[in-house]
Amino acid sequence: MSLTLFNVILAVVIAISFVGLNAAYLVWAERKGAGLFQRRPGPMENGLWGLLQPPIDGVKLMTKQLLIPGGVDKAVFITAPVLAMFPALVSFVTIPFSDNIIAHPIDVGVLLIFAFAALGSMSLLVAGWSSRNKYSMISSIRAVSQAVAYEIPLMITTITVVMISGSLNLTDIAARQLDGIWAWHIWPFQDDVGFNLLMPISFLVLFVCSVAETNRAPFDLGEAESELVAGFHTEYSSMGFGLFFMGEYANIVIGASLTTVLFLGGWSCPFGDLGFFPLTHNVGWFLLKIYLIIFVFIWIRWTFPRTTIYGLLNLSWKYLIPISLFNLLLTAALLKVF
Amino acid sequence: MNETLTDKLGVLFPDNRCRQVLDSIVMDVAPDTLVRTMERLKTYPDLGFTMLLDITAVDYLTYPEETSTRFKVVYVLRNWSRNWLLQVVVEVADPERGLPSVSTIWGAADWAEREVYDQYGIVFTGHPDLRRILNHWQFKGHPLRKDYDIRQGQICFETDSLEREIRARLATKGVDESTMRDINTEMMFLNLGPSHPATHGAIRIFTALDGETIMANVNEIGYLHRGFEKTAEHRTYNQVIPLTDRLNYCSALLNNIAYVKAVESWLGLEITERAMFMRVVLSEFFRIQDHLVCLAANLVDMGGLTNYWYLYNEKEASYDLISRLTGARLTSSFTRIGGMYRDFYEGWEADMEHQLAAIEKGVDDSLSLVLQNRIVHDRTQGTCLLPAETALSYGFTGPNLRASGVAFDLRKDNPYYHYDAFDFNVPVGSTGDIYDRIMVRFEEIFESIKIIRQAMKMIPDGDIFVFDHRYVLPPKEQVYNRIEGLANHFKLIFEGVKVSAGEWYDSFEAANGELGFYFVSDGSGRPYKLKVRPPCFYAMAGFHTMVEGEMIADAVINLGSINIIGGELDR
């Protein structure tokens, strides 16, 4: 076996196990987090602090029967959960965990992530459509209109950052922000573009969009369990449901990573280069940042009730898109001036 | 006060006989003048009976006294601002020909007449949609007729498509489907329930959707119908108490109290002061529980799960107190005719005060998540409006009516159990949207806590029972040692409390609204007829007017906000 092939297999195995472990333990973290906000302990029974809950849940899901309701479009019905998991997995290839830990640096990494994110919302559409259930269908219609509405400001904001850094490569974007906390894109002053007050607002836009893109509360209209039972995955059981679930949490990690790379300096240490343990040091900062963002995701979920579909679309079309467009033009002008 | 009403009725309707029963006036009306009389009763400013509380029928087939007709229909009307209660009694010569419908006058008559038709087979001519409501559409016969045997079960299983009904509703709403046809699409029919996370029980909300907008809505109830009224006719008065637990099971003790109060007021039985204060404390405590459940579920429907824990944790802790007191968590059966089952236990004040403080904290925490929350405001303000006029017409009562701006509360307007001596406010909403309904319930929790604290200071020592052994069981040592005691005990257990013959209506401000009981007694120990006026039956009857034109998500939270309890709705 050649070394490259071995490397590829190793990268894939690491990526899959990272995604899988993350998905499993983020569920645990979500439940513990919910417990924290709701004054209850959360999972307690299996293992210390309920830490064995995720593998047990996994075993349970895998041993359950996969029910396929009568009258569904079978091929599409089975493909949909795979389609939910696959793009999330592929997107991990381009995420730079540190300057040298990256599965495969791609020059159009940002583009790849967006392409696969679009594919992810496709999976919700086909899942809802093939289920032959009215609730699922309403849910998938919601999910798609939501994805369309929120991808636009998400992309425009990303383009703003791409313009500043002059690269679509995520490693390059992160590498620009290595000189301590003040070099991060979140701040209103940038070397090349002078003084851009709107950068923190752009960060907020991106953050809101990533919450909406991952179908998290308060934008979880696709699932909306009190209205649409369970939305697009109402008819899914066993690992079909499990894959949707894992895909959702994998997407959360992707969203948090993207936010970190674009605005929070990627793997950079907020105190500048301290010069020790470069390898673990860098990865440590990156993971700390993404888990902090994920904690905020969880916090938001257990604080806010769900919006309505019109409220959600209005927010995007009336506020987020104009703001992000304005910031794009402003940044372009400032780049020209300075 | 009722003198003036009698005078007015005497002037306006000289041909009709009026008499006073408890605090209501009973007026006999001939069938052919019914609609005209009812219209005048509602529209004359002097009378202003804007609320139709209930319609029920009585079957005199086995009644010991001879009556001119077998069936009578009773309409219970209320003028809430002047505290007038009027019962209009109409004789039904032939149930097949029936009576003219009053559903054009009050919205509440729609479902109320359907129920009478379902249970007694009395036809209402001119009713827009006279179908069965509590019993299954395949059911044969009319179960509350005296010749329907209680053991005569029927198995019905075919579902009702309701498509004809919803198409009729679309037609009355004037929904134009031609544009939809032009773009090759059609109305989508969607069932929310009977088994759906939002129904909190079993109600079928059938909607016609254009996108996610509800164009028409028809509801089907009766999934929890268990023949409460038929069963009650076969139980002694005290044996009915456990059945009342299952009406509004979120506030079981309130139903117990409402029921025994209705019986005692007819008997003229003055209960002891301590029992009265106990009932005030417990009914306010259960009002809080009911509101906690309603708010928690309502906010969960909105997706705010954290509120659920803040509110429900306190409800759970309260149930510990309740089970220490009554021995049961949910179905307390804690009252008896003439008093209470048991006195408070030693040290209950500390427990109660502790629990009230905990409830205040939980509610404050929940309010801190809700009050300033933009998403909650956007979703609830101005949605599913219930104007005061519609609310009155459909017979909404309690917090739902008060949220629409009508400050009607029986505790203030027709006080019982010294409620006039307590210092409390009646929170009132302004527009009747979901936000108002939520906030009225939040406020009522604080008002109820105020009442409990006052009552705890004032509660006197003493007996919890009246020692009148025609109504109340004698103590055990008398039963074992004295022949009178034994005889009393025996007669009360086997024959029940003897209630003198008559017909009366008595109402109580339950957590959900006016909980009324209409009794017919033939002088025996069992009710000849017992009709419950459940507040949420009438709220559900008006549900479609609130949700048509709104979105599915709004309908879901609206259902939570009017607090539908299946046990009470379907009886």
PDB file of C-alpha atoms in Angstrom, chain A residues 114-260:
ATOM      1  CA  PHE A 114     -21.137  26.146   0.566  1.00  0.00           C
ATOM      2  CA  ALA A 115     -21.650  23.649  -2.204  1.00  0.00           C
ATOM      3  CA  PHE A 116     -22.015  20.837   0.279  1.00  0.00           C
ATOM      4  CA  ALA A 117     -24.164  22.861   2.642  1.00  0.00           C
ATOM      5  CA  ALA A 118     -26.620  23.309  -0.217  1.00  0.00           C
ATOM      6  CA  LEU A 119     -26.553  19.577  -0.740  1.00  0.00           C
ATOM      7  CA  GLY A 120     -27.381  19.156   2.945  1.00  0.00           C
ATOM      8  CA  SER A 121     -30.604  21.120   2.662  1.00  0.00           C
ATOM      9  CA  MET A 122     -31.366  19.023  -0.401  1.00  0.00           C
ATOM     10  CA  SER A 123     -31.466  15.994   1.868  1.00  0.00           C
ATOM     11  CA  LEU A 124     -34.194  17.590   4.001  1.00  0.00           C
ATOM     12  CA  LEU A 125     -36.182  18.275   0.854  1.00  0.00           C
ATOM     13  CA  VAL A 126     -36.034  14.740  -0.434  1.00  0.00           C
ATOM     14  CA  ALA A 127     -36.614  13.256   3.018  1.00  0.00           C
ATOM     15  CA  GLY A 128     -39.789  15.295   3.451  1.00  0.00           C
ATOM     16  CA  TRP A 129     -40.931  14.708  -0.069  1.00  0.00           C
ATOM     17  CA  SER A 130     -40.386  10.963  -0.149  1.00  0.00           C
ATOM     18  CA  SER A 131     -41.965  10.348   3.288  1.00  0.00           C
ATOM     19  CA  ARG A 132     -45.471  10.802   1.923  1.00  0.00           C
ATOM     20  CA  ASN A 133     -46.524  12.607   5.031  1.00  0.00           C
ATOM     21  CA  LYS A 134     -48.061  16.061   5.026  1.00  0.00           C
ATOM     22  CA  TYR A 135     -46.166  17.168   8.094  1.00  0.00           C
ATOM     23  CA  SER A 136     -42.874  16.074   6.551  1.00  0.00           C
ATOM     24  CA  MET A 137     -43.703  17.873   3.357  1.00  0.00           C
ATOM     25  CA  ILE A 138     -44.557  21.149   5.085  1.00  0.00           C
ATOM     26  CA  SER A 139     -41.358  20.784   7.042  1.00  0.00           C
ATOM     27  CA  SER A 140     -39.204  20.227   3.976  1.00  0.00           C
ATOM     28  CA  ILE A 141     -40.780  23.208   2.241  1.00  0.00           C
ATOM     29  CA  ARG A 142     -39.960  25.284   5.286  1.00  0.00           C
ATOM     30  CA  ALA A 143     -36.423  23.929   5.451  1.00  0.00           C
ATOM     31  CA  VAL A 144     -35.702  24.742   1.837  1.00  0.00           C
ATOM     32  CA  SER A 145     -37.108  28.254   1.931  1.00  0.00           C
ATOM     33  CA  GLN A 146     -35.107  28.782   5.081  1.00  0.00           C
ATOM     34  CA  ALA A 147     -31.931  27.452   3.492  1.00  0.00           C
ATOM     35  CA  VAL A 148     -32.399  29.656   0.440  1.00  0.00           C
ATOM     36  CA  ALA A 149     -33.048  32.710   2.550  1.00  0.00           C
ATOM     37  CA  TYR A 150     -30.094  32.245   4.851  1.00  0.00           C
ATOM     38  CA  GLU A 151     -27.472  31.060   2.398  1.00  0.00           C
ATOM     39  CA  ILE A 152     -27.559  34.441   0.684  1.00  0.00           C
ATOM     40  CA  PRO A 153     -26.474  36.619   3.638  1.00  0.00           C
ATOM     41  CA  LEU A 154     -24.139  33.860   4.749  1.00  0.00           C
ATOM     42  CA  MET A 155     -22.379  33.895   1.386  1.00  0.00           C
ATOM     43  CA  ILE A 156     -22.322  37.669   1.067  1.00  0.00           C
ATOM     44  CA  THR A 157     -20.753  37.984   4.493  1.00  0.00           C
ATOM     45  CA  THR A 158     -18.227  35.328   3.615  1.00  0.00           C
ATOM     46  CA  ILE A 159     -17.406  37.126   0.377  1.00  0.00           C
ATOM     47  CA  THR A 160     -16.716  40.239   2.448  1.00  0.00           C
ATOM     48  CA  VAL A 161     -14.144  38.338   4.454  1.00  0.00           C
ATOM     49  CA  VAL A 162     -12.778  36.699   1.336  1.00  0.00           C
ATOM     50  CA  MET A 163     -12.301  40.147  -0.210  1.00  0.00           C
ATOM     51  CA  ILE A 164     -10.349  41.312   2.800  1.00  0.00           C
ATOM     52  CA  SER A 165      -8.131  38.298   2.884  1.00  0.00           C
ATOM     53  CA  GLY A 166      -7.937  37.836  -0.856  1.00  0.00           C
ATOM     54  CA  SER A 167      -8.255  34.084  -0.729  1.00  0.00           C
ATOM     55  CA  LEU A 168     -10.862  31.347  -0.811  1.00  0.00           C
ATOM     56  CA  ASN A 169      -8.542  29.025   1.031  1.00  0.00           C
ATOM     57  CA  LEU A 170      -9.565  28.662   4.664  1.00  0.00           C
ATOM     58  CA  THR A 171      -5.975  28.149   5.810  1.00  0.00           C
ATOM     59  CA  ASP A 172      -4.974  31.440   4.198  1.00  0.00           C
ATOM     60  CA  ILE A 173      -7.908  33.265   5.744  1.00  0.00           C
ATOM     61  CA  ALA A 174      -6.988  32.007   9.186  1.00  0.00           C
ATOM     62  CA  ALA A 175      -3.287  32.672   8.663  1.00  0.00           C
ATOM     63  CA  ARG A 176      -4.004  36.375   8.210  1.00  0.00           C
ATOM     64  CA  GLN A 177      -5.292  36.650  11.772  1.00  0.00           C
ATOM     65  CA  LEU A 178      -2.410  35.105  13.677  1.00  0.00           C
ATOM     66  CA  ASP A 179      -1.066  38.190  15.476  1.00  0.00           C
ATOM     67  CA  GLY A 180      -3.144  37.977  18.613  1.00  0.00           C
ATOM     68  CA  ILE A 181      -6.737  38.841  19.307  1.00  0.00           C
ATOM     69  CA  TRP A 182      -6.687  42.263  17.614  1.00  0.00           C
ATOM     70  CA  ALA A 183      -5.874  40.753  14.248  1.00  0.00           C
ATOM     71  CA  TRP A 184      -9.156  38.830  14.147  1.00  0.00           C
ATOM     72  CA  HIS A 185     -11.680  39.822  11.551  1.00  0.00           C
ATOM     73  CA  ILE A 186     -14.365  40.421  14.118  1.00  0.00           C
ATOM     74  CA  TRP A 187     -12.928  43.840  15.052  1.00  0.00           C
ATOM     75  CA  PRO A 188     -13.871  46.993  13.163  1.00  0.00           C
ATOM     76  CA  PHE A 189     -10.288  47.956  12.256  1.00  0.00           C
ATOM     77  CA  GLN A 190      -8.343  45.996   9.689  1.00  0.00           C
ATOM     78  CA  ASP A 191      -4.887  46.675   8.303  1.00  0.00           C
ATOM     79  CA  ASP A 192      -5.900  46.749   4.671  1.00  0.00           C
ATOM     80  CA  VAL A 193      -9.332  48.247   4.889  1.00  0.00           C
ATOM     81  CA  GLY A 194      -8.768  50.857   7.525  1.00  0.00           C
ATOM     82  CA  PHE A 195     -11.769  51.306   9.680  1.00  0.00           C
ATOM     83  CA  ASN A 196     -14.800  49.158   8.923  1.00  0.00           C
ATOM     84  CA  LEU A 197     -17.338  49.615  11.663  1.00  0.00           C
ATOM     85  CA  LEU A 198     -19.617  46.978  10.268  1.00  0.00           C
ATOM     86  CA  MET A 199     -17.324  44.016  10.829  1.00  0.00           C
ATOM     87  CA  PRO A 200     -18.806  43.041  14.248  1.00  0.00           C
ATOM     88  CA  ILE A 201     -22.248  43.291  12.696  1.00  0.00           C
ATOM     89  CA  SER A 202     -21.086  41.065   9.864  1.00  0.00           C
ATOM     90  CA  PHE A 203     -19.963  38.584  12.462  1.00  0.00           C
ATOM     91  CA  LEU A 204     -23.409  38.638  14.036  1.00  0.00           C
ATOM     92  CA  VAL A 205     -25.022  38.174  10.621  1.00  0.00           C
ATOM     93  CA  LEU A 206     -22.805  35.200   9.967  1.00  0.00           C
ATOM     94  CA  PHE A 207     -23.535  33.774  13.389  1.00  0.00           C
ATOM     95  CA  VAL A 208     -27.302  34.137  13.019  1.00  0.00           C
ATOM     96  CA  CYS A 209     -27.117  32.593   9.567  1.00  0.00           C
ATOM     97  CA  SER A 210     -25.137  29.647  10.814  1.00  0.00           C
ATOM     98  CA  VAL A 211     -27.741  29.041  13.528  1.00  0.00           C
ATOM     99  CA  ALA A 212     -30.428  29.141  10.862  1.00  0.00           C
ATOM    100  CA  GLU A 213     -28.456  27.032   8.392  1.00  0.00           C
ATOM    101  CA  THR A 214     -28.021  24.265  10.924  1.00  0.00           C
ATOM    102  CA  ASN A 215     -31.767  24.345  11.728  1.00  0.00           C
ATOM    103  CA  ARG A 216     -31.153  25.138  15.365  1.00  0.00           C
ATOM    104  CA  ALA A 217     -33.611  26.791  17.724  1.00  0.00           C
ATOM    105  CA  PRO A 218     -34.985  29.444  17.502  1.00  0.00           C
ATOM    106  CA  PHE A 219     -34.900  28.673  13.772  1.00  0.00           C
ATOM    107  CA  ASP A 220     -35.734  24.965  14.019  1.00  0.00           C
ATOM    108  CA  LEU A 221     -38.858  25.337  11.935  1.00  0.00           C
ATOM    109  CA  GLY A 222     -38.077  22.209   9.993  1.00  0.00           C
ATOM    110  CA  GLU A 223     -38.473  20.122  13.089  1.00  0.00           C
ATOM    111  CA  ALA A 224     -40.986  22.230  15.033  1.00  0.00           C
ATOM    112  CA  GLU A 225     -42.037  19.268  17.134  1.00  0.00           C
ATOM    113  CA  SER A 226     -45.130  20.945  18.570  1.00  0.00           C
ATOM    114  CA  GLU A 227     -46.528  21.746  15.128  1.00  0.00           C
ATOM    115  CA  LEU A 228     -45.107  19.227  12.680  1.00  0.00           C
ATOM    116  CA  VAL A 229     -44.577  16.270  15.021  1.00  0.00           C
ATOM    117  CA  ALA A 230     -40.926  15.784  14.037  1.00  0.00           C
ATOM    118  CA  GLY A 231     -40.874  17.464  10.646  1.00  0.00           C
ATOM    119  CA  PHE A 232     -38.930  15.882   7.828  1.00  0.00           C
ATOM    120  CA  HIS A 233     -37.765  12.908   9.896  1.00  0.00           C
ATOM    121  CA  THR A 234     -41.203  11.995  11.273  1.00  0.00           C
ATOM    122  CA  GLU A 235     -41.249   8.742   9.334  1.00  0.00           C
ATOM    123  CA  TYR A 236     -37.635   7.773   9.981  1.00  0.00           C
ATOM    124  CA  SER A 237     -36.673   5.234  12.590  1.00  0.00           C
ATOM    125  CA  SER A 238     -33.492   3.503  13.664  1.00  0.00           C
ATOM    126  CA  MET A 239     -30.258   4.729  12.033  1.00  0.00           C
ATOM    127  CA  GLY A 240     -32.214   6.618   9.382  1.00  0.00           C
ATOM    128  CA  PHE A 241     -33.159   8.982  12.150  1.00  0.00           C
ATOM    129  CA  GLY A 242     -29.688   8.568  13.664  1.00  0.00           C
ATOM    130  CA  LEU A 243     -27.975   9.792  10.507  1.00  0.00           C
ATOM    131  CA  PHE A 244     -30.143  12.915  10.372  1.00  0.00           C
ATOM    132  CA  PHE A 245     -29.291  13.532  13.973  1.00  0.00           C
ATOM    133  CA  MET A 246     -25.561  13.057  13.443  1.00  0.00           C
ATOM    134  CA  GLY A 247     -25.670  15.159  10.309  1.00  0.00           C
ATOM    135  CA  GLU A 248     -27.271  17.979  12.258  1.00  0.00           C
ATOM    136  CA  TYR A 249     -24.557  17.964  14.896  1.00  0.00           C
ATOM    137  CA  ALA A 250     -21.825  17.596  12.303  1.00  0.00           C
ATOM    138  CA  ASN A 251     -23.236  20.659  10.587  1.00  0.00           C
ATOM    139  CA  ILE A 252     -23.102  22.527  13.859  1.00  0.00           C
ATOM    140  CA  VAL A 253     -19.394  21.759  14.111  1.00  0.00           C
ATOM    141  CA  ILE A 254     -18.876  22.903  10.500  1.00  0.00           C
ATOM    142  CA  GLY A 255     -20.825  26.114  11.179  1.00  0.00           C
ATOM    143  CA  ALA A 256     -18.819  26.814  14.319  1.00  0.00           C
ATOM    144  CA  SER A 257     -15.547  26.064  12.498  1.00  0.00           C
ATOM    145  CA  LEU A 258     -16.430  28.365   9.637  1.00  0.00           C
ATOM    146  CA  THR A 259     -17.310  31.169  12.048  1.00  0.00           C
ATOM    147  CA  THR A 260     -14.033  30.601  13.878  1.00  0.00           C
TER     148      THR A 260
END
